[in-house]
Every structure is written in C-alpha cells, then in structure tokens.
Short mmCIF file of C-alpha atoms in Angstrom, two decimals:
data_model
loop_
_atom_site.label_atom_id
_atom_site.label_comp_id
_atom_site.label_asym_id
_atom_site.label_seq_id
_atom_site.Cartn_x
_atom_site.Cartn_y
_atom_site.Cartn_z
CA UNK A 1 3.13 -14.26 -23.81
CA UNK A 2 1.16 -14.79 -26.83
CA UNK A 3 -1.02 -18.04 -25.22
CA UNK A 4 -1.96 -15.13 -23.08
CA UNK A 5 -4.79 -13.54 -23.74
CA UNK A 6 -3.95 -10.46 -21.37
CA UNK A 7 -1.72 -9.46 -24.02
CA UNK A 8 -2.94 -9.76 -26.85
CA UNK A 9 -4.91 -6.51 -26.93
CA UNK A 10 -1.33 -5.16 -25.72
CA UNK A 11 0.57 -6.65 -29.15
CA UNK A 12 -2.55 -5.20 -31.16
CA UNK A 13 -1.85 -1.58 -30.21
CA UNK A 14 1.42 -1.84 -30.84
CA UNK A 15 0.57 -2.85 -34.28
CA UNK A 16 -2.12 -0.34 -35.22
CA UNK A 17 0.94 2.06 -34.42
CA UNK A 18 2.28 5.07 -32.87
CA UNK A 19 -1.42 6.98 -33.18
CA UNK A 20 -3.00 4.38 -31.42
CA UNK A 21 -1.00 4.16 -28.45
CA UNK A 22 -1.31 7.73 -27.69
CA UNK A 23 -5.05 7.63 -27.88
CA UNK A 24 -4.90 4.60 -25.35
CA UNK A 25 -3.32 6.60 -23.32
CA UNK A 26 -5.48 9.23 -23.58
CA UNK A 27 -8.61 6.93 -22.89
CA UNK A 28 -6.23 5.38 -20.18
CA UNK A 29 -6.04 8.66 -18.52
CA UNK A 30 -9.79 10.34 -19.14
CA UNK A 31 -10.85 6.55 -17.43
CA UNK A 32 -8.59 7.50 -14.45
CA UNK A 33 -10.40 11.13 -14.21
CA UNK A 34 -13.81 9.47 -14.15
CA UNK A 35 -13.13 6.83 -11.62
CA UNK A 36 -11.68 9.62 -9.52
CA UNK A 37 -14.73 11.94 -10.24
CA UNK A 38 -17.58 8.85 -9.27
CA UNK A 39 -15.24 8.23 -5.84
CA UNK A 40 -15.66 11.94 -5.14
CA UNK A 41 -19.28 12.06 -5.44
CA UNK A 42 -19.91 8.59 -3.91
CA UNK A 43 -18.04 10.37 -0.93
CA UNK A 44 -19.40 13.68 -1.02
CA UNK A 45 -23.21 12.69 -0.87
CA UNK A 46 -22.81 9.10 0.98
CA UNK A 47 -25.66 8.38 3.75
CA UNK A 48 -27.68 11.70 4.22
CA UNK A 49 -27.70 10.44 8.71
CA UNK A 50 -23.73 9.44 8.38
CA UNK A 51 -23.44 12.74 6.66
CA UNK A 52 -26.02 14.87 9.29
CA UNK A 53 -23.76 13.06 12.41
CA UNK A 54 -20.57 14.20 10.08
CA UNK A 55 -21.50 17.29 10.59
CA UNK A 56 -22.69 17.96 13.82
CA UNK A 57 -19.42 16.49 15.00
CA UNK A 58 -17.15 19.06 12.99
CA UNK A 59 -19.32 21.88 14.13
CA UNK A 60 -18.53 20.27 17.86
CA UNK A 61 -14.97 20.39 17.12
CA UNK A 62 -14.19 23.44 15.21
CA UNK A 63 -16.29 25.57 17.74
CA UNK A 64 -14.23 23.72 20.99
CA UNK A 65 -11.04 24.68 18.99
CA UNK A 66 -12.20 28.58 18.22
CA UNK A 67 -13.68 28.97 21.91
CA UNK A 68 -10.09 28.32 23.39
CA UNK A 69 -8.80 30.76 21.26
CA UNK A 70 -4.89 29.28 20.93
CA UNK A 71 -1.95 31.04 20.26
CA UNK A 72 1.24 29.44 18.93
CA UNK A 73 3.71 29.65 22.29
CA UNK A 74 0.68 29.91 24.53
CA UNK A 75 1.70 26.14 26.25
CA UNK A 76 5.44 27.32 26.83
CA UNK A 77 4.58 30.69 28.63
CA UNK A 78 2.38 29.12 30.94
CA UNK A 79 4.49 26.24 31.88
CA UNK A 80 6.76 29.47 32.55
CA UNK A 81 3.73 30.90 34.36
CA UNK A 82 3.16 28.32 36.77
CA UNK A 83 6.79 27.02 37.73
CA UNK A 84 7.02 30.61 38.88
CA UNK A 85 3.68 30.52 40.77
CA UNK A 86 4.84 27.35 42.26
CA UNK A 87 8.58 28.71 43.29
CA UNK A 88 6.97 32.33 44.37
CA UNK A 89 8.70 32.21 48.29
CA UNK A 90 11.79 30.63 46.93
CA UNK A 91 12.17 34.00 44.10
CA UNK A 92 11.27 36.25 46.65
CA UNK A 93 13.91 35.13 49.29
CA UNK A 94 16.62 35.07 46.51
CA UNK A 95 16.12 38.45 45.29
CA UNK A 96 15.66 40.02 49.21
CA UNK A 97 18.71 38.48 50.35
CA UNK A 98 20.55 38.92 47.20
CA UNK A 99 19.32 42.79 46.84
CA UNK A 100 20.61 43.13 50.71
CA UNK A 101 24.00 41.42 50.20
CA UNK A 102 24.56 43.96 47.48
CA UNK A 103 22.75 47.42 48.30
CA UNK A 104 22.17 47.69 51.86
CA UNK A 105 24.76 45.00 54.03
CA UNK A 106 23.35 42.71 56.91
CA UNK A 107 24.49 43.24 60.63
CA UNK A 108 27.85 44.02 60.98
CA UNK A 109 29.10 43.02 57.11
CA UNK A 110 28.44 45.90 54.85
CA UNK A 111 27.09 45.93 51.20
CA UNK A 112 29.33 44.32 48.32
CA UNK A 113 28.32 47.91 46.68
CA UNK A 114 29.85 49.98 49.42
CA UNK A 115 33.20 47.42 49.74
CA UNK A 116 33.34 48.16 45.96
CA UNK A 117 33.00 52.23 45.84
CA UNK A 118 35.35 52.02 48.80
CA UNK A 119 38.37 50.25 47.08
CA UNK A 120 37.70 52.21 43.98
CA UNK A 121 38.44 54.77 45.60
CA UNK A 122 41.19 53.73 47.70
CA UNK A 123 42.55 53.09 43.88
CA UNK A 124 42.20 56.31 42.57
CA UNK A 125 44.30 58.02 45.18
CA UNK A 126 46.71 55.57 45.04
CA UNK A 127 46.43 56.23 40.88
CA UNK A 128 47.83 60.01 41.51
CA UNK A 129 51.08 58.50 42.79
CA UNK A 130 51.05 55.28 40.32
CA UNK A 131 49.23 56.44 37.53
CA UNK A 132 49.23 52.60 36.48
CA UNK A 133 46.63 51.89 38.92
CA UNK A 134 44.48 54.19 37.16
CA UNK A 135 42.60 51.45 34.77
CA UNK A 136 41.88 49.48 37.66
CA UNK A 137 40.32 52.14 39.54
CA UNK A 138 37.93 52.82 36.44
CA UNK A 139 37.03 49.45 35.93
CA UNK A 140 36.21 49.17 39.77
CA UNK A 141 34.04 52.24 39.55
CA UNK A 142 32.19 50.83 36.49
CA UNK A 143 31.14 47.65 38.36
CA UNK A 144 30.06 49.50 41.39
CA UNK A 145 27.60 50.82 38.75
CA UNK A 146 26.63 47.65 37.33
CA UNK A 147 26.31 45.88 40.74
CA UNK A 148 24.01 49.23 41.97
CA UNK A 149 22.16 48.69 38.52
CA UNK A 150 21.60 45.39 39.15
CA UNK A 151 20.59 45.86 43.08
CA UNK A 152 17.77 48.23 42.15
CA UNK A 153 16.44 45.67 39.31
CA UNK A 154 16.16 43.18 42.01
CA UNK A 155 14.27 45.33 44.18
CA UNK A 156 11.86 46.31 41.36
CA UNK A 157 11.59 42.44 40.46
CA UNK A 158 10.79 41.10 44.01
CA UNK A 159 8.05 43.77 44.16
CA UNK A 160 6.56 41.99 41.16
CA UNK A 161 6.96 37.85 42.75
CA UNK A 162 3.02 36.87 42.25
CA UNK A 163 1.57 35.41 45.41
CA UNK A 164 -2.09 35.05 44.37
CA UNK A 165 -3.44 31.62 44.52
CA UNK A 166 -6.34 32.66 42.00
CA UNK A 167 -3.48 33.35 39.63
CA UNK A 168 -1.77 30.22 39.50
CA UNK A 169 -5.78 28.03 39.71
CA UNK A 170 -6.76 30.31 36.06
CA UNK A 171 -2.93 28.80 34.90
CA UNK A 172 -3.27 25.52 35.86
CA UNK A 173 -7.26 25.81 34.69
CA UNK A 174 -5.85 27.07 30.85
CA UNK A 175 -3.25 24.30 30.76
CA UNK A 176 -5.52 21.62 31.43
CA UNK A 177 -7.74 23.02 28.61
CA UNK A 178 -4.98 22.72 26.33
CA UNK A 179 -3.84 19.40 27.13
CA UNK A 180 -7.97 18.25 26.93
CA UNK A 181 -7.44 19.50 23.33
CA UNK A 182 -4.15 18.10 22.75
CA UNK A 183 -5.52 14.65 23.51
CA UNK A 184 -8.32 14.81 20.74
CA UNK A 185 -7.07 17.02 17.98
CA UNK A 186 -2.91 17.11 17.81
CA UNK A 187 0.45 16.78 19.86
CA UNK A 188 1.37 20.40 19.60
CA UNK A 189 -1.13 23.59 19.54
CA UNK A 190 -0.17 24.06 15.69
CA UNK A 191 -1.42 20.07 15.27
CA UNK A 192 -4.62 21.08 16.68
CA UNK A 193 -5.10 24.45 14.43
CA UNK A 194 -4.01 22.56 11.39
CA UNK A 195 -6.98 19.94 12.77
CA UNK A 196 -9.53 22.68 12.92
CA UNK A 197 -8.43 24.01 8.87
CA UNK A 198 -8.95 20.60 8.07
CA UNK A 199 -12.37 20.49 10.23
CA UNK A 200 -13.80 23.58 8.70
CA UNK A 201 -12.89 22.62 4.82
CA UNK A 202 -14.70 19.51 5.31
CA UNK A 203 -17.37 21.14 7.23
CA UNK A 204 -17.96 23.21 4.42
CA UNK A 205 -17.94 20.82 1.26
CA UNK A 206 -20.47 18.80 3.54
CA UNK A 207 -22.61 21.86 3.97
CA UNK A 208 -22.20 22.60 0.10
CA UNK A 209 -22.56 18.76 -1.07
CA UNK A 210 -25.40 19.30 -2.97
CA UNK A 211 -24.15 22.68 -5.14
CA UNK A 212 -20.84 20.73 -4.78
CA UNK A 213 -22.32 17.17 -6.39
CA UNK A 214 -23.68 19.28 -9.03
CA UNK A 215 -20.92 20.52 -10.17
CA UNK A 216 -18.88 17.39 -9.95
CA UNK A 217 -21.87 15.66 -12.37
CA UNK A 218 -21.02 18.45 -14.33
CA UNK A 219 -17.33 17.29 -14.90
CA UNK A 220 -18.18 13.82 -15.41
CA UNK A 221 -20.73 14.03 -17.95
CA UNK A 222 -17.64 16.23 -19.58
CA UNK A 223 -15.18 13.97 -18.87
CA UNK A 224 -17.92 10.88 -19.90
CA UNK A 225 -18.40 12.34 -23.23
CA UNK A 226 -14.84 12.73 -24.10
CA UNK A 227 -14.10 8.87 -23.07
CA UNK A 228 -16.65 7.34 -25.01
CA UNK A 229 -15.59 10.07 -28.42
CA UNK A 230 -11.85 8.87 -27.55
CA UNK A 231 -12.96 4.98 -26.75
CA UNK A 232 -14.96 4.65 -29.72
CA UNK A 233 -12.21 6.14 -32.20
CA UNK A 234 -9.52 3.31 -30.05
CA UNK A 235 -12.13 0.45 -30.95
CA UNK A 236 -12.64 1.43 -34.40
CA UNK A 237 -9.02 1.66 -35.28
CA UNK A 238 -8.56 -1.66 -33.39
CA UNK A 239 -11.05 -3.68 -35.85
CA UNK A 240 -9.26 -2.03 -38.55
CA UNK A 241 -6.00 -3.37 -37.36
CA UNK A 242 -7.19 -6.82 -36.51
CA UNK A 243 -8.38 -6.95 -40.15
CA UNK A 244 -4.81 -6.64 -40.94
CA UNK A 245 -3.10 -8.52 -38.41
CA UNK A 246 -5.25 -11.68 -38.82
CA UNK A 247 -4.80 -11.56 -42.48
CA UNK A 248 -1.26 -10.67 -42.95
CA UNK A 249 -0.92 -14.11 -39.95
CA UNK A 250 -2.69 -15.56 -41.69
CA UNK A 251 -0.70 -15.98 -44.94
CA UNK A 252 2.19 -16.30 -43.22
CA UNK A 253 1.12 -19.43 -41.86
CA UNK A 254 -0.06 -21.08 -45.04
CA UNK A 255 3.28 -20.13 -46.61
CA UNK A 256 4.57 -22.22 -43.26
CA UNK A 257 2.80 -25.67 -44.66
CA UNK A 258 -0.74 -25.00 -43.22
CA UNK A 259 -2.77 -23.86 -45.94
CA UNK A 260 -5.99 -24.61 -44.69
CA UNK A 261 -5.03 -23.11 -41.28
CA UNK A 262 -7.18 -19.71 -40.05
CA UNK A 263 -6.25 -17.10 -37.80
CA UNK A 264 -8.71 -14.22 -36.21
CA UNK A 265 -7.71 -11.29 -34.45
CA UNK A 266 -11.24 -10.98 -32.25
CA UNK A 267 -12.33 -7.70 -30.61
CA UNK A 268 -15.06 -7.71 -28.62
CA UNK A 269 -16.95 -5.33 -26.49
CA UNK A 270 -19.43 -6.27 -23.16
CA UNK A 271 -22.76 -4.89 -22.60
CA UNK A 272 -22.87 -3.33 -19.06
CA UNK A 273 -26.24 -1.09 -18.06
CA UNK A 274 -23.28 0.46 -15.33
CA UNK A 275 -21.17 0.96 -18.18
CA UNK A 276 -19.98 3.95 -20.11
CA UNK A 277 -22.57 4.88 -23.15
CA UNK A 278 -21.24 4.69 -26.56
CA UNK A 279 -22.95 5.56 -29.64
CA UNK A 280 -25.88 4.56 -28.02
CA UNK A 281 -25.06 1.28 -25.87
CA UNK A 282 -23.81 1.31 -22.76
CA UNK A 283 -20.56 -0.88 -22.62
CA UNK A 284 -18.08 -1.94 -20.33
CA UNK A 285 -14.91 -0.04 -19.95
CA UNK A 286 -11.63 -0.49 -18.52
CA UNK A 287 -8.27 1.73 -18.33
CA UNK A 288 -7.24 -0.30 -22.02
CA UNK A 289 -10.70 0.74 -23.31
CA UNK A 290 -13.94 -0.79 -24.38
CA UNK A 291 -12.61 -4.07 -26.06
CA UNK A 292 -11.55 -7.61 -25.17
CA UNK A 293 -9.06 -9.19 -27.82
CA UNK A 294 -8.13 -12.74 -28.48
CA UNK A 295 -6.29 -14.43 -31.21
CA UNK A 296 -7.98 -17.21 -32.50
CA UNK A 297 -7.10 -20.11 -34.71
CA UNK A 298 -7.76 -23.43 -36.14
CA UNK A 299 -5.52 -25.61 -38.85
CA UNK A 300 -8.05 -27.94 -39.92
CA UNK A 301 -10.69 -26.98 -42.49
CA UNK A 302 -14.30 -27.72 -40.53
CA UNK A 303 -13.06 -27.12 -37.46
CA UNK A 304 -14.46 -23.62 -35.37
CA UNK A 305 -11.94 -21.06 -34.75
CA UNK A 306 -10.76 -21.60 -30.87
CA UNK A 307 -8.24 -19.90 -28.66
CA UNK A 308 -4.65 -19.92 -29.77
CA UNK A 309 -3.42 -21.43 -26.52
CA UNK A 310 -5.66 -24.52 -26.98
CA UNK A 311 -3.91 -25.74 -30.44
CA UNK A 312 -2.75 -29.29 -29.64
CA UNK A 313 -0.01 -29.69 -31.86
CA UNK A 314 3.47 -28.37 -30.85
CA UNK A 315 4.67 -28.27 -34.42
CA UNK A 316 1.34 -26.41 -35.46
CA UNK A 317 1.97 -24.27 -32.26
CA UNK A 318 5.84 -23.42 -33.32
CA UNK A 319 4.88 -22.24 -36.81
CA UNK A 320 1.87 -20.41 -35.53
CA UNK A 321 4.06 -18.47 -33.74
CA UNK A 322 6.66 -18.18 -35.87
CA UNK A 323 3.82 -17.04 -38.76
CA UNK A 324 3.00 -13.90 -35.79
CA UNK A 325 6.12 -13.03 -34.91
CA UNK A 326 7.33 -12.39 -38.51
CA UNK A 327 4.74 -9.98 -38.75
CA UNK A 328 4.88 -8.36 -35.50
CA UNK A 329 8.82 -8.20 -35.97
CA UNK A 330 8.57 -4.35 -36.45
CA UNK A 331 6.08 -3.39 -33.43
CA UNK A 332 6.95 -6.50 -30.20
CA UNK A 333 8.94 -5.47 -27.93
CA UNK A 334 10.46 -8.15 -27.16
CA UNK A 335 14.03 -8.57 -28.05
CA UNK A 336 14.90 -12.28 -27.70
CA UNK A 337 12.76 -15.49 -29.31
CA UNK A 338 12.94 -18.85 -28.64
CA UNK A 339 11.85 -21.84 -31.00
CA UNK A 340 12.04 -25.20 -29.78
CA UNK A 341 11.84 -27.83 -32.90
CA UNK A 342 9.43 -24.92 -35.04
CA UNK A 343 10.61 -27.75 -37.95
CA UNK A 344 9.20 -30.61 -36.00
CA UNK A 345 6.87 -32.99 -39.00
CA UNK A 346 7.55 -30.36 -41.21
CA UNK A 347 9.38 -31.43 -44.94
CA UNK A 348 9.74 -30.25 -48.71
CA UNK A 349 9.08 -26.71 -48.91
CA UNK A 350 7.42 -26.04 -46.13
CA UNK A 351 10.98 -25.84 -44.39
CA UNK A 352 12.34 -24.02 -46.34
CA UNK A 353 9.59 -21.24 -45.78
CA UNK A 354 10.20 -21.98 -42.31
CA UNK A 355 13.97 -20.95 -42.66
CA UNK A 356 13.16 -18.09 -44.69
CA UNK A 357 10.80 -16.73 -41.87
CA UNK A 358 12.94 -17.38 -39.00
CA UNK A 359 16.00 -15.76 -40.72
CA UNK A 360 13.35 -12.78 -41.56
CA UNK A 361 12.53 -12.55 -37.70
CA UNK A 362 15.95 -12.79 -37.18
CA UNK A 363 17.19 -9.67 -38.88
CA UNK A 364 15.05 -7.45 -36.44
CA UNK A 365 15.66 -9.35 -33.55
CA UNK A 366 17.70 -11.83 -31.42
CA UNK A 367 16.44 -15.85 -32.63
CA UNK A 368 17.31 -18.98 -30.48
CA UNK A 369 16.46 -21.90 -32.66
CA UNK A 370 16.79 -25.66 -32.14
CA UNK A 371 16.85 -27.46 -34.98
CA UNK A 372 17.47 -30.69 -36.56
CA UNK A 373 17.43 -29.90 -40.27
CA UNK A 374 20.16 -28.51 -42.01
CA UNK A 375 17.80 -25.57 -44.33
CA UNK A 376 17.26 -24.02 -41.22
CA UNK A 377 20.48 -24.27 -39.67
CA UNK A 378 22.59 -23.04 -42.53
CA UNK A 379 20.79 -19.31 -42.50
CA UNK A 380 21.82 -19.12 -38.70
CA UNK A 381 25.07 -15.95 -38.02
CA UNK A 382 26.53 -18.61 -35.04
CA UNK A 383 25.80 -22.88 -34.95
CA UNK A 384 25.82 -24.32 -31.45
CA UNK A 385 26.55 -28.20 -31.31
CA UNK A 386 25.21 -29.90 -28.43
CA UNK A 387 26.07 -32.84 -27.14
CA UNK A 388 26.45 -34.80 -23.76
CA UNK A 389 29.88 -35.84 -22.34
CA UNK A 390 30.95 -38.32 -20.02
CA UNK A 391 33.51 -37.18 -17.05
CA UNK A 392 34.53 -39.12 -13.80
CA UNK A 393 31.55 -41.59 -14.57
CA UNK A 394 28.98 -38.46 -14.96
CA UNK A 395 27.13 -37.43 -18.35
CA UNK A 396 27.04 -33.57 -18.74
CA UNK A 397 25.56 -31.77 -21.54
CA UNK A 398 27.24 -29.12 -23.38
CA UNK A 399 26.90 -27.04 -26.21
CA UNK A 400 29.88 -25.92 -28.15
CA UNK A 401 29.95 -22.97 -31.01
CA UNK A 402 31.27 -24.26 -34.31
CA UNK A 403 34.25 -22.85 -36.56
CA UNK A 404 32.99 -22.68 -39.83
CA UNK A 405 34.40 -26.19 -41.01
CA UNK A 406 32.82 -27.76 -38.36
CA UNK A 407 29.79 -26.52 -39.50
CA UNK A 408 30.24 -28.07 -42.65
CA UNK A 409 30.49 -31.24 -41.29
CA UNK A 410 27.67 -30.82 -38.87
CA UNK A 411 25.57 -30.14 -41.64
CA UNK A 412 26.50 -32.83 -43.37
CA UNK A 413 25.60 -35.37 -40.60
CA UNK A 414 22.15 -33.24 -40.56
CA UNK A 415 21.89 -34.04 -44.14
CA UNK A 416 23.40 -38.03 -43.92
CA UNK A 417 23.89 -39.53 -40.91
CA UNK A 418 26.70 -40.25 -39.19
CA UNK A 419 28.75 -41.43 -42.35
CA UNK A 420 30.15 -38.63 -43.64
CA UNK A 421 30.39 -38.95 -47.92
CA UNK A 422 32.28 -36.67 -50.39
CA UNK A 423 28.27 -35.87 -51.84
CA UNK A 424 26.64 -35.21 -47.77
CA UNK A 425 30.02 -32.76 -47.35
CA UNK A 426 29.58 -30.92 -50.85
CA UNK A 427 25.85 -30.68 -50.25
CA UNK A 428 26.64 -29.35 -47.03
CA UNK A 429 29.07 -26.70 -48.29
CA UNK A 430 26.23 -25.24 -50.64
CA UNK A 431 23.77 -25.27 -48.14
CA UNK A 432 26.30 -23.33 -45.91
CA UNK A 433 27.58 -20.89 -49.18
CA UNK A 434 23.69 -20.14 -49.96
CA UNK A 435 23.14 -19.20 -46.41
CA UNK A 436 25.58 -16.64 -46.53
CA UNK A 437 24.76 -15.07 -49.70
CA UNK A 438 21.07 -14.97 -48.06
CA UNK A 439 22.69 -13.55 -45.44
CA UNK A 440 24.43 -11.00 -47.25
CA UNK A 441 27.97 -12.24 -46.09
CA UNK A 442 30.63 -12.86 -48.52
CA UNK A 443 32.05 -15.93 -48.85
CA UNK A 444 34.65 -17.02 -46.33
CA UNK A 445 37.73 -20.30 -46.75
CA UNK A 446 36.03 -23.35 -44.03
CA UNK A 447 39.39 -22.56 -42.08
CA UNK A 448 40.53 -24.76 -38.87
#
C-alpha cells in the first residue's frame, strides 16, 4: 500500500492526527454540498428552448389532468355504472318476476307472501291448543314482513333500472377519458394525481429558475467560501505534518545503514481556472481536498529525489519500509506486516538497528519476518523453522514452530553453519537470553 501513491495522502492524515481527520471530513462533506449545489443549477437553468418546450409540455399535462377533474373511486363506480347499463332488461325482468312471485302470485299459484301469512296463521290457532307452536307462528309472521319488505324494495328498484342509451354513451365516453390518461400519466387514478403534483412542482421551479438560480448561487458562494477556509487550514496542517513525517523517516532510515539516504513527504496542489479559489488562486479540489501527496526518496547522495515505488533495490526497499512503518506504528491501520529478507546485504550494526526497529514495530502490531540472521531472529515472541520434506517421492515445504531449545540450536546454525560447536551454541544462548530481557520476559530453562 505504501508503493501506492493513492494512499499516501490517506497515511498522512492519519499522522497529522485526530484534528485533521475531522476537518477532512468536513472538507469531504462541504465538497459533496457544492457538487450537489453546481448539478442543481446546471439543471435548473440548462438550454433556455429545452427549458421553454419543458414547459409548455407540463402546462399540457397538468391542465389535461385538472380538466378531467378525477376522483379517487371514480374508475370503480363507473365500471359499476355501465355493467348495469349493459344488463338493464336482464335487472328489470329479475326484479318483475321476482316482485310477482312474492307480492302479487301469477295465474293460478298465489304469492309466496300470501302462502306465508296463511300458514302463520293456520299456526297461531293451532298455538291456542299447543301453545308450543306459538314460536313458530311468530317467526312465520316476522318473515311475512321481511318478504313484504323486501317485495316493495323491488318494486321501488325496478322503477329505477336506467334504460337511456345517452346514459350509458356519457359512461363509456368518461371511461375512455380515464383510460386515455391512464396510458400517459399512471396505472391507477392516484398514479396520475401523484403525476400531476409532480408536474406542477416542476412546472413551478422552471417558471421560478431564475429567482430560484439566484438563490442557489447564493448557497454556493456560502458553501464555496467555507471549503476553501476549511481546505486551506487541511493543506496547511498537511505541510506541517509532512515536515515531520519526512524527517522523523528520515532518521529512521539512516539509523537502518543508509545514511546518505533522503526521504520527502511532497504535497502538492494543481492550478485549475474551474477550480475552487483559495487565498487568491484558483486550485483543483477533490472530496480529500486541495493536495496531491507522494513519498519520495533516494539512497544515494547526487541522485534527485524520485517516487518511493521506483527504488531498485529490494534490501533498500525493505528498510525503507521498515524506517516508515516504525514511525507510523501509532497512526496505520493496518494490523499485520510482512518483511521478506528486510536484512538482505545488510551487516555490523546496521542489523542490529534493523532488529531493534522491527521488534519496535512489533510491540504495536502483528510482524511476519523472514530472516536469515540470528540478531533479528532472537527478538522474535515465536521462531518458525522452515524447511522442505520429502514424502512418497514428493518435496513439500513446511514450517514448524520451535520449543525454545530448538531455537537455540537454530540460532546457532544461523550463527555457524551446520556444525554445531560448544562456542556457536553458547553464543546462541546469549543472543536468545538478551532477546528476552529486550523483550521484557524473564528468563526461562531451554526445556525439551
């Protein structure tokens, strides 16, 4: 991530600190407001012939809407409308020959009504003998009132069975109006009202673009002034922090063997005449602010300062690295680091500087080292051996963490060779005991 320049304006704020980051996110967020507020006013003003044919087509369509004059329900009551329009003979006939079947009787069969009052009160004489048949009588007498009740309402109701033709061709004329609107503006009669609010509110900021674009230049040269206050104060605290970074990285890297090594924190800002105005320029600005940061470094006296990701050596590259990472220890987020040979044409006391950083890294965060020389490996909480293995004619590698005598041993071959000697072992075991002290583990028996 840190051959990246994307992020290394990200690992900066983090180490300016806590004040920093919120007023990035302040600029992040007063940037958003402003790119929102030009896209409102690029919209609202646009093409003044797009915006005249706008117009004149909302005007068409909110005063199609209001002429109907819709209802919510209107569509279901005249679907009721016309399927009774359509079925008028059919009602009519019902209702006659039901109303005659009950109230008045056809040819020789007489009305349910009278065949009802009639055995009610062929019950209630037979209730003075059996007063049991008494309930029965009632209840017979009731429904002859219900079954007149309902004779008369049919009556009254077949009176009212519409056969107008004019009716039923205003119905059918209404309904087709509706469904003409449904097709343009909405499904449903509340689609097409909600259409029309919409309509009218645009209709209106169109017809108010002008008061309305005022008042939107209004915000932004508010919202303007407060990013380039807030960006300025963000750069300013950035060059102060890139002073620091670059020098602090700086020494840390000499004390890693490269003395005559340089590293720059560079923050750099782009003249744009679209650009936000700043003290008096007019810069480029993003979400992040007005800056572009990139580490830069060279180990070679002479030599220009260049991009950290074009270093060519990968030993100069590993202690580079380890030389920022020491210092960003307290503000990277990053939990886990990885160095692959960081010792690689290193000697003396450059590795042991090298150790020392690493096991400073290492007490704020997780460190994955491979290593070769024994300085480095002795300050490590857990040694991993690896080493490749030969099973049913294939070579596998594994790695294997070592009990604490086998670590003495393994630093002795780190220290000798293969031949282990009574001076390589005893070396070994002080390397080991110094580790821990440095550590600040007390000292443990090399046990099995």
């Amino acid at each position: 991530s840190l051959l990246d320049p994307q992020n290394h304006l990200e690992v900066l704020d983090r180490f300016a600190g806590a004040e920093s980051l919120a007023l990035r996110a302040e600029v992040s967020a007063l940037y958003s407001e402003w790119k929102q507020l030009t896209r409102e006013r690029a919209g609202l003003l646009g093409d003044q012939r797009d915006r005249a044919r706008r117009l004149d087509l909302l005007r068409f369509q909110v005063g199609e809407i209001d002429a109907a004059q819709l209802r919510e329900g209107e569509e279901e009551e005249l679907e009721q409308r016309r399927r009774v329009l359509e079925n008028a003979e059919k009602l009519f006939s019902v209702a006659s020959s039901a109303f005659t079947g009950l109230y008045e009787g056809e040819g020789h069969r007489p009305a349910a009504l009278d065949i009802i009052r009639s055995a009610a009160s062929s019950l209630a004489e037979a209730a003075r003998i059996d007063p049991s048949l008494q309930p029965w009588a009632q209840a017979l007498e009731e429904a002859g009132f219900g079954v007149e009740e309902v004779a008369r309402a049919l009556a009254r109701y077949r009176e009212t069975v519409p056969f107008d033709p004019a009716l039923r061709a205003q119905v059918d004329q209404r309904l087709d109006l509706l469904h003409g609107l449904k097709r343009k503006y909405g499904d449903t009669l509340a689609e097409i009202l909600a259409y029309r609010a919409q309509a009218a509110a645009e209709m209106e900021r169109l017809e108010r673009s002008d008061e309305l674009a005022a008042e939107l230049d209004e915000r932004m040269a508010a919202v303007l002034d407060r990013l380039g206050r807030a960006a300025a104060e963000l750069s300013r605290r950035r060059l102060a922090a890139a002073d620091q970074l670059g020098s602090r990285v700086q020494r840390e890297i000499a004390s890693l063997g490269m003395e005559a090594a340089r590293f720059k924190v560079s923050v750099a800002q782009e003249e744009d005449p679209a650009g936000v105005e700043v003290e008096g320029r007019r810069l480029a600005m993003t979400a992040s602010g007005l800056d572009r940061v990139e580490f830069l470094f060279t180990a070679n006296p002479g030599e220009p300062l260049r991009p950290l990701a074009r270093i060519a050596s990968g030993g100069e590259m590993a202690r580079a690295m380890l030389g920022i990472k020491a210092v960003l220890a307290e503000a990277d987020a990053i939990p886990t680091m990885i160095f692959d040979e960081v010792d690689a044409g290193i000697g003396g006391r450059t590795v042991q500087a090298v150790a020392d950083r690493l096991h400073q890294v290492g007490r704020r965060r997780q460190v994955l080292c491979v290593t070769h020389l024994p300085q480095i490996a002795c300050l490590a909480d857990a040694h991993f051996a690896v080493f490749k293995e030969v099973s049913d004619g294939r070579t596998r590698a594994l790695a294997r963490r070592l009990k604490e005598a086998e670590r003495v041993d393994e630093l002795a071959r780190m220290l000798g060779g293969a031949d282990l000697t009574g001076v390589t072992l005893e070396h070994a075991r002080e390397l080991l005991e110094r580790g821990r002290q440095r550590r600040g583990r007390p000292s443990r028996a090399a046990g099995p």
